[in-house]
Structure formats: C-alpha cells, structure tokens
Short mmCIF file of C-alpha atoms in Angstrom, two decimals:
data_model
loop_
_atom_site.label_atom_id
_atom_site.label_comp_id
_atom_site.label_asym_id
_atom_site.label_seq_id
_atom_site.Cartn_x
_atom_site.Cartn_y
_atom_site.Cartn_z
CA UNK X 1 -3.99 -47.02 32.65
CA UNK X 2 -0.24 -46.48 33.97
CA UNK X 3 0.59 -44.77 30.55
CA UNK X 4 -2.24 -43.03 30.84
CA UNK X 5 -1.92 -41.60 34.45
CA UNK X 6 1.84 -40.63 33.38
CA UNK X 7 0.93 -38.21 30.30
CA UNK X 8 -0.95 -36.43 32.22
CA UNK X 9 1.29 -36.17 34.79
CA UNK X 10 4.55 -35.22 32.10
CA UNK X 11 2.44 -33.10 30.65
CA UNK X 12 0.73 -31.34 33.64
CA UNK X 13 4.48 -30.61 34.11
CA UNK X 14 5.46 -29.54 31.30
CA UNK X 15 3.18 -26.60 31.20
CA UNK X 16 4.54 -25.67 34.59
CA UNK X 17 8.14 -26.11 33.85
CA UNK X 18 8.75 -28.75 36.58
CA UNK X 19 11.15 -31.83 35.31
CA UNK X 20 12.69 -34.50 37.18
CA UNK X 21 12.01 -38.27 36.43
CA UNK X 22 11.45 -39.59 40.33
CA UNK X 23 8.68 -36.45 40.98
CA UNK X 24 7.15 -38.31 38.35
CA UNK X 25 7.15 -41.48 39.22
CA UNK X 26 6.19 -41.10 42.55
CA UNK X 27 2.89 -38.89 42.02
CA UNK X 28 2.39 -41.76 38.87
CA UNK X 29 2.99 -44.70 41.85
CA UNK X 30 0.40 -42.59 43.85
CA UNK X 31 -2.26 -41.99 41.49
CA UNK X 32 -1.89 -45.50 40.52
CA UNK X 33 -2.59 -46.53 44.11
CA UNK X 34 -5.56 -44.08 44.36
CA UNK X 35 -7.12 -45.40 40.91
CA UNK X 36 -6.52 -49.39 42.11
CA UNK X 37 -8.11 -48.38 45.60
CA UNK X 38 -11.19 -46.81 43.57
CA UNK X 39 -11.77 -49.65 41.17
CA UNK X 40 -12.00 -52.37 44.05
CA UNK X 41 -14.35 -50.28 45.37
CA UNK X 42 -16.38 -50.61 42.48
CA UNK X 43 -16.23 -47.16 41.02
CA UNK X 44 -15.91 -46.73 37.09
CA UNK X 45 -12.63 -46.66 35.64
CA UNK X 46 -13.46 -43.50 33.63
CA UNK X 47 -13.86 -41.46 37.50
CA UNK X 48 -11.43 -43.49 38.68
CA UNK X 49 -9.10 -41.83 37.03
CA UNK X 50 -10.92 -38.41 37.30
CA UNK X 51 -10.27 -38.90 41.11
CA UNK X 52 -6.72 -40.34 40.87
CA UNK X 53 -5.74 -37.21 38.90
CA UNK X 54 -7.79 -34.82 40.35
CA UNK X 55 -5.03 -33.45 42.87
CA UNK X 56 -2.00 -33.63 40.36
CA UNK X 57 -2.20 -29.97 39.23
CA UNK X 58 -2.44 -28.50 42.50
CA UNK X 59 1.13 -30.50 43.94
CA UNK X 60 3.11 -29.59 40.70
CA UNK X 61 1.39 -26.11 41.46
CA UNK X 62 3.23 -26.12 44.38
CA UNK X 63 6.29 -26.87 43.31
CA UNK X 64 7.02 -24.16 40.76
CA UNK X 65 9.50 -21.53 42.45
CA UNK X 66 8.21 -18.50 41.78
CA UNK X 67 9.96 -16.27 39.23
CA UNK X 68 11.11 -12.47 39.88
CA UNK X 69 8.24 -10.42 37.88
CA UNK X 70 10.55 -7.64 36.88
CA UNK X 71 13.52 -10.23 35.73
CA UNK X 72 12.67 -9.32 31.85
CA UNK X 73 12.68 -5.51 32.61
CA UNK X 74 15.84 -5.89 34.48
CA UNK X 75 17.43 -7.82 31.88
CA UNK X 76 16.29 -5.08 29.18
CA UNK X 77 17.96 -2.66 31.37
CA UNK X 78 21.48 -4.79 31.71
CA UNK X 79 21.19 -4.63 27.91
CA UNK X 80 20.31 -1.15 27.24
CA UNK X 81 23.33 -0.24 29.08
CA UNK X 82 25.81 -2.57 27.71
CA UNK X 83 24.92 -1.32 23.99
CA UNK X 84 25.02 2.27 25.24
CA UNK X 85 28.32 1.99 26.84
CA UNK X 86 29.36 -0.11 23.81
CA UNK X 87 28.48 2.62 21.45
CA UNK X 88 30.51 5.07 23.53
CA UNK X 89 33.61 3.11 23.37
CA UNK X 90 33.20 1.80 19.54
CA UNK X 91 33.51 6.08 19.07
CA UNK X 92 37.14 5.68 19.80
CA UNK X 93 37.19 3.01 17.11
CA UNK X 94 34.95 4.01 14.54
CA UNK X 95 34.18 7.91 14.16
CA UNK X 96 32.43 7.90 11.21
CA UNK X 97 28.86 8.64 11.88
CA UNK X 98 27.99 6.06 8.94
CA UNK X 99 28.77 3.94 11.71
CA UNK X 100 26.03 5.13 14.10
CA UNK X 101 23.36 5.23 11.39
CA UNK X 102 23.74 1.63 10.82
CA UNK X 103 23.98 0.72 14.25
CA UNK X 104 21.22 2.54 15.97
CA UNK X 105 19.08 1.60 13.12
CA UNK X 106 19.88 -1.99 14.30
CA UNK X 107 19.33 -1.63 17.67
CA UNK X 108 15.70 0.25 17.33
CA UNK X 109 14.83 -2.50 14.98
CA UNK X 110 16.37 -5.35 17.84
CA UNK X 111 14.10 -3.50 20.23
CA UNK X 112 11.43 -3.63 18.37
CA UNK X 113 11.71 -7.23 17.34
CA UNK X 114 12.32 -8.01 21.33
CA UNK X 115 8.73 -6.39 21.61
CA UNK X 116 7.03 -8.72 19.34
CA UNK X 117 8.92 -12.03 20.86
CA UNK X 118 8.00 -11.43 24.13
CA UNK X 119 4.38 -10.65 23.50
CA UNK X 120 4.47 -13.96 21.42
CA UNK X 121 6.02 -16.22 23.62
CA UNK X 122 4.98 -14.73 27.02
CA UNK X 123 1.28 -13.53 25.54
CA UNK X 124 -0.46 -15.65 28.70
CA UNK X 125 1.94 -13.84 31.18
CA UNK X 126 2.03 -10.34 29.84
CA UNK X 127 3.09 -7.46 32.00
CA UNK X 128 2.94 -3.57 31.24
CA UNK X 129 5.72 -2.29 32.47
CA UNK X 130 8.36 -4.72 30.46
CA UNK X 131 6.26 -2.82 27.37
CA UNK X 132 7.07 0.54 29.37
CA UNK X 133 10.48 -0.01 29.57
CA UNK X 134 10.79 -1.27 25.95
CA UNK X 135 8.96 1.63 24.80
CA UNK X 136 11.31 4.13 26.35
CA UNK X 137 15.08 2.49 25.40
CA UNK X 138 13.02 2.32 21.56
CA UNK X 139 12.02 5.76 22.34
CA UNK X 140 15.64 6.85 23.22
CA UNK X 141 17.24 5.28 20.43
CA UNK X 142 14.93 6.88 17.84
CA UNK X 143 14.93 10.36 19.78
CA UNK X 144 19.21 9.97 18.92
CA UNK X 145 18.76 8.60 15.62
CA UNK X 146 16.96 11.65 14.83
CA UNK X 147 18.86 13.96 16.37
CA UNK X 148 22.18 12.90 14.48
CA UNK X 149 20.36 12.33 11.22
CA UNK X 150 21.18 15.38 9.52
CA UNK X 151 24.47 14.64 9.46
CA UNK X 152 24.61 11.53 7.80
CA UNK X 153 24.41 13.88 4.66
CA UNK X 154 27.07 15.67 5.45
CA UNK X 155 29.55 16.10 2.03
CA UNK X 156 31.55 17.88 0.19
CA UNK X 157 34.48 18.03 -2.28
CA UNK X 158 37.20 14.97 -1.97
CA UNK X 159 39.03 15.60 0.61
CA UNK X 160 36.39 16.68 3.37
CA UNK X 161 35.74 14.69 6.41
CA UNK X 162 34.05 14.08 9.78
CA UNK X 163 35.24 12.65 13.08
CA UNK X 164 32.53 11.49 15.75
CA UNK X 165 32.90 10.79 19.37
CA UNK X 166 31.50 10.95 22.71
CA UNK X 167 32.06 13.44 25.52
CA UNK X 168 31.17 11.68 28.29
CA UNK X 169 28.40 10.72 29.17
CA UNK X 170 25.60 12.82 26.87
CA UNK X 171 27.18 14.65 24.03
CA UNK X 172 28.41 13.54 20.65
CA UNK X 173 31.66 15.59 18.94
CA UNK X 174 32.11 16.27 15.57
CA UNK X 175 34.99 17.28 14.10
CA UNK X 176 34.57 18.19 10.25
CA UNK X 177 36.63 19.81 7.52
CA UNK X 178 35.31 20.68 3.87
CA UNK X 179 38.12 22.64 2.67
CA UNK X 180 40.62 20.20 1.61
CA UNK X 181 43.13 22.55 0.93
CA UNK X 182 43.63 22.62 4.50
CA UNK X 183 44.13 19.80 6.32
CA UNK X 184 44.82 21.17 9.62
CA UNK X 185 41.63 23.35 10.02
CA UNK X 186 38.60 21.43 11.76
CA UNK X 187 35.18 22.79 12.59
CA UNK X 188 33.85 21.55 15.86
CA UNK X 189 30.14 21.21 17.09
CA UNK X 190 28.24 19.36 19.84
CA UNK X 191 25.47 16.59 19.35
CA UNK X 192 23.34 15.67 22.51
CA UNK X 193 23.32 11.77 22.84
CA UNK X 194 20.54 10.80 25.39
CA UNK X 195 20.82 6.69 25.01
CA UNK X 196 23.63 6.50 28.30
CA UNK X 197 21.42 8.13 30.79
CA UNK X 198 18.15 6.60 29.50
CA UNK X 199 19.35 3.52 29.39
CA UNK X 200 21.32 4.09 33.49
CA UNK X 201 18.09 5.51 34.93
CA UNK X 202 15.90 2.88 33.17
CA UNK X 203 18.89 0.09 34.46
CA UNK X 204 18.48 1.60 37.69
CA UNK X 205 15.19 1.81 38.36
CA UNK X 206 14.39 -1.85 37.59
CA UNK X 207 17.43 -2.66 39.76
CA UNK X 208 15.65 -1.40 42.48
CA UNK X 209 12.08 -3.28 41.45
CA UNK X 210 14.03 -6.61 40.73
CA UNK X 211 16.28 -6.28 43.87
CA UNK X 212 13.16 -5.64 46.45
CA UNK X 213 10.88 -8.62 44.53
CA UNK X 214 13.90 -10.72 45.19
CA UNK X 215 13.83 -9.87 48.71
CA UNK X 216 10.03 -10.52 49.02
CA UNK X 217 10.64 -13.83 47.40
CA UNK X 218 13.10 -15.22 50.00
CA UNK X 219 11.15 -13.78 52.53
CA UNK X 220 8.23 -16.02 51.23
CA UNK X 221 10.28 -19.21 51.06
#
C-alpha cells in the first residue's frame, strides 16, 4: 500500500510542479499513519486509502508559489525588443534589404509558431492578453514587411545598387543608384519602420503589469 500511497503522492506533484524527495516522504510517512490508524479501526482498505489521501492535493496546493500572470507577455516584450534593436544594428552590417526580407519573414513566422506552442503547452492556463500582445509584435512585423516589400524588386542594369539603414528609431534609408555609369550619384528616400516603438511600448506596458503583479505577490507572501 506504501507504493501505492507514494504514486499518488509523486504524481499529485508532478502536476503541480512541486519536487523534493523529503516533502514526499513525509506526507507518504503521514498518509501511511492515517491508512494504518483506519484499518485497525476496522475500516476497508479500499476507503482507507480514500481517507489517507484525501488531504494530499490540498497541502501540495499550498505549496506551489504562485507564478507572475503577465511573466509570458513580459518575456514576449524583452524579445520583441531585442530583435528590433538587433535589426537596427545588423543595418550597419548588412544593408541589403534581401537581408530584411529574409529576416522579418523569420521572425513573423517565429511569432507565429510561439502562438501555437503556447496555446499547446499552456492550453489549461490560457490567458488573452499574451494572445494580444502576440498579435500586435506579428501585426508590426507584417505591417513592415509590407511596407518595405516593394523594394525587394528593386533592379536594374549591372552595376545598380541599394544601401539600407535605420534612422533612428522609426525610419528606414535607402540609398540606390541605377545608372552605373556613375558611381558617385545616389538617390535617397525614406521607409517608415514601426517594429522599435511597437515592440518599446508593448515592452513597456507589460513592464508595468509584470512589475505591479510582482509587487502584489510579495505582498501576499
């Protein structure tokens, strides 16, 4: 009956995410004590164990520490910002816009594939607003893809280029030439580039959200 009393103890656990081998063994050493007391009095073994058990749940309840709710949506907004920032300095590496139409096409498809994990893994702990803020950095990135996507067709005889890079923090540059019969002449036009200040208002309001849960949290314990 030990064995028995401990599976449902590890696995009682388990689904709450509590660990630690003496926890165990001391609510198994309990129950154990509680089902032994129940037998002598002559109760079946069947709700003896029903009653030996019957309080497990609730004390490995109580010792799961309770999680910030807008962790995910403040880690969404960490990353947002870190790509956006990334693709702002990659622009003084890499100013070919066949660059950007690789990456952003990545990075709508990583948001979108972020989407379907967590509504996977977390389906029994869902919560709007990390769908919210998914939908708008998604939303941002497309809006930019789209915006720049005429000129990933830019061409023209050998010789003709483009240059792409940020003004900080919301417009694109592009420098182009077709003429390549002279090398010094550039064209120059402006791109709006909305994924830095999406992604800094989205980081900062969940800041604020994750920041004032935290505070709540301590408060309780």
């Amino acid at each position: 009956m030990r064995d028995k009393i401990e599976k449902y103890i590890s696995d009682t656990m388990k689904s709450y995410g509590v660990s630690g081998s003496a926890i165990k063994n001391e609510l198994a050493n309990a129950c154990c004590d509680e089902y032994n007391m129940q037998v002598e009095k002559g109760v079946a073994p069947y709700e003896a164990y029903e009653a030996a058990v019957a309080n497990v749940e609730e004390i490995v309840k109580g010792m799961v520490k309770p999680g910030n709710r807008y962790a995910f949506s403040f880690g969404m907004g960490v990353l947002a910002l870190v790509i956006s920032v990334g693709e702002m300095l990659a622009s003084l590496l890499a100013r070919n816009i066949y660059f950007y139409e690789a990456e952003m096409l990545v990075v709508c498809a990583g948001w979108i594939v972020i989407a379907v994990l967590y509504a996977v893994v977390c389906r029994k702990s869902l919560r709007w607003y990390n769908f919210v803020v998914l939908g708008v950095l998604l939303a941002s990135w497309l809006a930019s893809l789209f915006i720049i996507f005429p000129l990933f067709f830019f061409n023209g005889p050998p010789g003709c280029s483009q240059h792409f890079e940020f003004i900080f923090p919301c417009v694109f540059e592009r420098r182009w030439r077709r003429d390549w019969f002279s090398p010094g002449h550039y064209e120059t036009d402006y791109w709006f580039y909305a994924n830095f200040i999406i992604a800094l208002a989205t980081f900062a309001a969940v800041l604020v959200l994750y920041v004032h849960e935290r505070a709540k949290i301590k408060l309780r314990g």
